[in-house]
Amino acid sequence: MMAFGVACTGAASGMSGSPTTAPSTNGSPAPATAPEEATLAVRSAGYGLVAPIQRSVAVWDGGVVYIAGGLDAANTTVGGVFSMNPTSGHLTPLGSLARPVHDAAAAMISGKLFVFAGGAGVGSDNVQAFDPATGTGSVVGHLPVALSDLAAAQIGDVTYLVGGYDGTRPRSEIYATTDGTTFSTVGHLPVGLRYPAVTQIGGRLVIAGGLASAGPVNDVYTFDPSSGATTLTAHLPAPVAHAAAFTLGGRIYVVGGRDAADTALARASEIDPSTGHVEAEPPLGQPVADAAVAAGRQTLLIGGWNTSTSSKVLLATLRAETATPASQGNGGSAPQGGGGNVYAAIDSKRFRPSVVNDPTFVYVPNGLPGTVEVIDPKTFRIVRTIDLGYRSFPEHVTPSWNMRWLYVDVDGTNELAVIDPRTGKLVRIIHGVEHPYNLYFTPDGTKAIDVAEYYDRLDFMDPHTWKLIKPLTMPCNGPDHLDFSADGSYLLIGCEFDGTVVKVALKTMSVVGTIHVGGLPVDVKLSPNGKVFFVANQGLGGVSVVDPVTMKVLGFIPTGNGAHGMAVSRDTTKLYVTNRLAGTISVIDFSTRKVVNTWNVGGSPDMVQVSPDGSQIWVSNRYGTTVEAISTTDGHVIRRIEVGGDPHGLAYFPQPGRFSLGHNGVYR
């Protein structure tokens, strides 16, 4: 059984941001176009266990992986608990569970390792808790039924237990618990399943494969805790049980497992959660089944079985996150969590399959008139005007995490206007989002962040229900633009009105650092290598370079009066900076951190977007009534288009990338 420590996975929701009452896309055929250029790589982590183990549980908590129970090389059930340093592989024995167990499920709850059920035959209904601080384990509760062969996943503070075997038949129940000792039945699978592969993505469970009464299945189900509904969303290429599932880069991966002949498998599949499209990945270097999965800053497959019990630890990554020729010399070493270029997916120029057939438009929000102009970038003509009300102040047009919807951040009316990019038309209004000056999505897709500049506050929200998760009052004045670390563990946000940049941890949704950079910090962009952040400083007329670890300013790049908005070039080697008061655009080379071009484009260039082919940038002139399409070859203005007054955060959509971080279209 695979137990998934997904409370801090960095997994991402392919369904994040979907309006709850918007038109359903179930049953829509998946586009034939190949998915983004991201290939799964499963290789040795560079270390192994001291002894073989399979069917154990593993949970990532903070900087430690906890491993407990399982079957040893002699097929003896064990109860030892170890902590493992995921960087060095160093193992520390901590103690033992109260009762040896295998084929269990596990999760970290209130700082303790909870191990649910497990065992052979009828299994057990025991809930065991192990305290890493004292090295002691005890039975603290009981499940509604004795089980083995079940799986677990965590979403926020809720642990979900899926399927299992009661000694007679596979079970279909999905249980939920917040304290590890009291359980409620929150859903059912269409069929009972043992050994399903389970992970979470964007606040939903994904259940892949498993062993039904008649044998392994290839079904992939999605369970939505908000509705209690379980939906068949995809099919794996072949039936499988005892597999591992995890999320990377907004995709679900199902690897290894056993077939109907009980043979360990070396195959792997990728699932796009937004479309249900399934792609076969390159085979693993060797078969593996019954590995424990620990997902945190990295994804590890621990132990398992092929023809014998294994002591190997495998590391799962995406090859698209390694450095490419276009990203070489980007000013530093690889970002935290592996990978050489955080923007590798936008350099590919390939679209997410779910948006490849969407019409290409530029969406321009006009603050004072309260409209959104929809422009065809091929003809430079306005094809539609969406009226949201005079003085409603739409600020930015924000693609949802999975790029399925476009949200207009209507600051003046506390609303999000939802545009369907497949038609370019308004389909819904979401009420009760407080003063959304800006909108972002965490890299794992599990939370939306309403930047309520008016209140000096970040509101962390559920991107499905738009209910408030946690408000965070900022220790500064005028928070408005932000970006995320390479590993998705924190963000940096500029506070425009007092010269402060603030660091916020995403797991705890709390402030963990501040730095005074002076001036008026506005837009924020992470460097391709993930080491530093560039902060456009309108008050100082340039870009501050900030080290997010030491929270110190490493340097300053003068660009022009009113440095305001930024965008990364399509080849990810340059940074475009709009100088709103100077009427210019500066081009910074990431490798040298120097300005290599300054283009005089006139007007008051504000927010900026790069065309999908990289040949143009589009900017809004905030103090005027126009937007401009500008050549990235020499900076000349190709076309100036009259729109409404006070144009702001325009979005050019669709764009290459695996997922959207929000704002007016920031992709990775």
Coordinates of C-alpha atoms in Angstrom, one line a residue, residues 7 19 22 51 69 100 127 136 143 158 232 255 355 370 381 405 450 458 499 521 540 554 568 593 601 620 630 639:
A7 CA 0.1 18.0 3.1
P19 CA -16.5 28.2 -11.4
A22 CA -20.1 27.2 -14.9
A51 CA 17.6 -2.9 4.6
G69 CA 6.2 -0.5 9.3
P100 CA 3.9 -4.0 13.7
V127 CA -5.3 3.7 14.6
T136 CA 6.7 6.2 21.6
L143 CA -11.6 2.8 12.3
V158 CA -8.3 16.7 6.5
L232 CA -14.7 8.6 -13.7
V255 CA 4.1 4.5 -12.0
V355 CA -6.2 25.3 -24.4
G370 CA -15.6 49.3 -16.2
R381 CA -9.5 44.9 -34.0
W405 CA -11.2 30.3 -17.1
D450 CA -6.9 37.6 -3.4
L458 CA -3.9 38.7 1.4
G499 CA 9.0 50.5 0.0
P521 CA 8.1 48.4 -5.3
L540 CA 13.6 54.4 -7.7
L554 CA 22.0 42.3 -3.9
V568 CA 9.9 37.2 -19.2
R593 CA 21.7 41.6 -15.0
V601 CA 7.4 53.5 -27.1
S620 CA -1.5 48.9 -21.7
I630 CA 5.5 46.2 -29.9
R639 CA 0.1 49.0 -33.7

